Amino acid sequence: MTDRDTSAMDFRRAQPEDLASIVALLADDSLGATREHPGLPLDARYNDAFDAINRDPNQLLAVVERDGELLGCLQLTFIPGLSRTGMWRGQIESVRIASSYRGEGLGGVMFRWAIEQCKDRGCGLVQLTTDKARPDALRFYEGFGFKASHEGMKLSL
């Protein structure tokens, strides 16, 4: 993206009217296509999750748009902790860019913005998880200085 393109972008908290577009972004890749349901009307669970995120002051579901067009989204979670002398962490999740804008540098712009949000909230560390099936994403995150310092594990319930 050129500087002119990035200067015209607007980062903001997601609004209820953005939800269908966000779900469509989440579904628009090989992994998301198998686990998301973007059809209308949206599954009520998306609305419930959106409402819970929106009520929680330690959550920020953000979108980036230009000229009213939604270009991407991500979710930040600000996590208080006792370890590391009570340090707060920022968790970045659900990063998606509209397929028509992938490869143009928007991901870098979004990540720099997200890291700044974490700094502004007093976080001493930013963390994320990435699916092992996304080697390009892993390289992208490493380019920002993220290190694979821990083994992540999940248990589906």
XYZ file of C-alpha atoms in Angstrom:
157
model
C 0.000 0.000 0.000
C 1.257 3.480 -0.677
C 1.477 6.159 2.000
C -1.528 7.863 0.391
C -3.531 4.645 0.744
C -2.623 4.120 4.398
C -3.315 7.727 5.357
C -6.880 7.367 4.116
C -7.531 4.311 6.296
C -9.596 4.494 9.440
C -9.100 2.108 12.377
C -12.076 1.919 14.706
C -13.982 -0.278 17.127
C -16.291 -2.638 15.240
C -19.977 -1.787 15.293
C -22.921 -4.232 15.145
C -23.520 -3.342 11.483
C -19.961 -4.567 10.697
C -20.601 -8.072 12.006
C -21.669 -9.773 8.758
C -18.644 -8.331 6.951
C -16.308 -9.444 9.752
C -17.670 -12.992 9.647
C -17.248 -12.990 5.856
C -13.599 -11.942 6.324
C -13.065 -14.726 8.871
C -14.534 -17.266 6.428
C -12.493 -16.055 3.443
C -9.510 -18.393 3.670
C -8.939 -22.139 3.587
C -9.154 -22.636 7.368
C -11.960 -20.146 8.004
C -14.058 -21.657 5.224
C -14.254 -24.881 7.242
C -15.223 -23.318 10.568
C -17.225 -20.142 9.911
C -20.811 -19.679 8.708
C -21.123 -16.344 6.886
C -24.600 -16.949 5.443
C -27.423 -14.595 6.300
C -29.088 -14.435 8.650
C -25.979 -14.824 10.786
C -25.908 -17.563 13.368
C -27.058 -16.018 16.671
C -23.807 -17.155 18.332
C -21.922 -14.482 16.370
C -24.201 -11.790 17.783
C -23.813 -13.176 21.294
C -20.013 -13.222 20.953
C -19.970 -9.696 19.518
C -22.058 -8.414 22.429
C -19.761 -10.099 24.983
C -16.655 -8.655 23.309
C -18.205 -5.208 23.123
C -19.133 -5.207 26.844
C -15.653 -6.254 28.005
C -13.296 -3.271 28.493
C -10.303 -5.574 27.937
C -11.459 -6.546 24.443
C -11.173 -4.564 21.243
C -12.643 -5.930 18.046
C -11.259 -3.499 15.490
C -11.835 -2.929 11.809
C -9.940 -0.925 9.245
C -11.823 0.737 6.432
C -11.275 3.143 3.603
C -14.066 5.117 1.979
C -16.644 2.998 3.804
C -15.168 -0.314 2.578
C -14.124 -2.804 5.269
C -10.556 -3.912 4.473
C -9.644 -5.949 7.537
C -10.276 -6.846 11.149
C -8.516 -8.089 14.251
C -9.279 -8.708 17.897
C -7.105 -7.471 20.747
C -7.408 -8.827 24.253
C -5.657 -7.027 27.084
C -4.721 -9.575 29.751
C -3.733 -8.620 33.286
C -1.352 -11.015 34.973
C 0.574 -11.567 38.170
C 3.651 -13.041 36.514
C 6.428 -10.764 35.319
C 5.663 -8.363 38.160
C 2.019 -7.850 37.272
C 2.660 -7.242 33.585
C -0.223 -6.817 31.140
C -0.140 -8.695 27.839
C -1.779 -7.923 24.561
C -3.173 -10.887 22.631
C -3.766 -10.452 18.881
C -6.281 -12.810 17.273
C -8.608 -13.159 14.287
C -6.494 -11.079 11.933
C -8.026 -11.025 8.467
C -7.577 -8.890 5.388
C -10.036 -8.765 2.512
C -8.728 -11.075 -0.220
C -8.696 -8.226 -2.742
C -6.184 -6.336 -0.522
C -3.850 -9.178 0.479
C -0.226 -8.724 -0.482
C -0.414 -4.912 -0.516
C 1.073 -4.233 2.924
C -2.183 -3.769 4.816
C -1.275 -6.562 7.258
C 1.847 -4.669 8.285
C -0.128 -1.470 8.784
C -2.686 -3.346 10.899
C -0.007 -5.022 13.020
C 1.850 -1.793 13.709
C -1.474 -0.251 14.760
C -2.313 -3.230 17.005
C 1.093 -3.168 18.689
C 0.675 0.566 19.362
C -2.725 -0.114 20.950
C -1.047 -2.630 23.270
C 1.669 -0.133 24.185
C -0.960 2.535 24.840
C -2.732 0.147 27.239
C 0.506 -0.443 29.168
C 1.193 -3.951 27.912
C 4.761 -5.162 28.319
C 4.360 -8.036 25.884
C 2.312 -8.820 22.792
C 1.499 -12.418 21.962
C -0.452 -14.355 19.374
C -1.104 -17.828 18.155
C -1.016 -18.951 14.559
C -2.165 -22.184 13.007
C 0.672 -24.474 11.932
C -1.079 -24.710 8.557
C -0.201 -21.030 7.939
C 3.571 -20.916 7.311
C 3.308 -17.567 5.489
C 1.636 -16.047 8.552
C 4.414 -17.408 10.772
C 7.052 -15.725 8.579
C 5.031 -12.494 8.618
C 4.893 -12.461 12.445
C 8.590 -13.308 12.730
C 9.277 -10.274 10.528
C 7.815 -8.130 13.331
C 10.124 -9.750 15.862
C 7.692 -12.313 17.283
C 9.495 -15.437 18.487
C 8.127 -18.963 18.753
C 9.161 -19.091 22.423
C 6.418 -21.414 23.711
C 4.446 -24.416 22.551
C 0.770 -23.566 22.264
C -1.826 -26.210 22.994
C -5.613 -26.348 22.629
C -8.332 -28.648 23.844
C -11.583 -28.604 21.888
C -14.637 -28.881 24.147
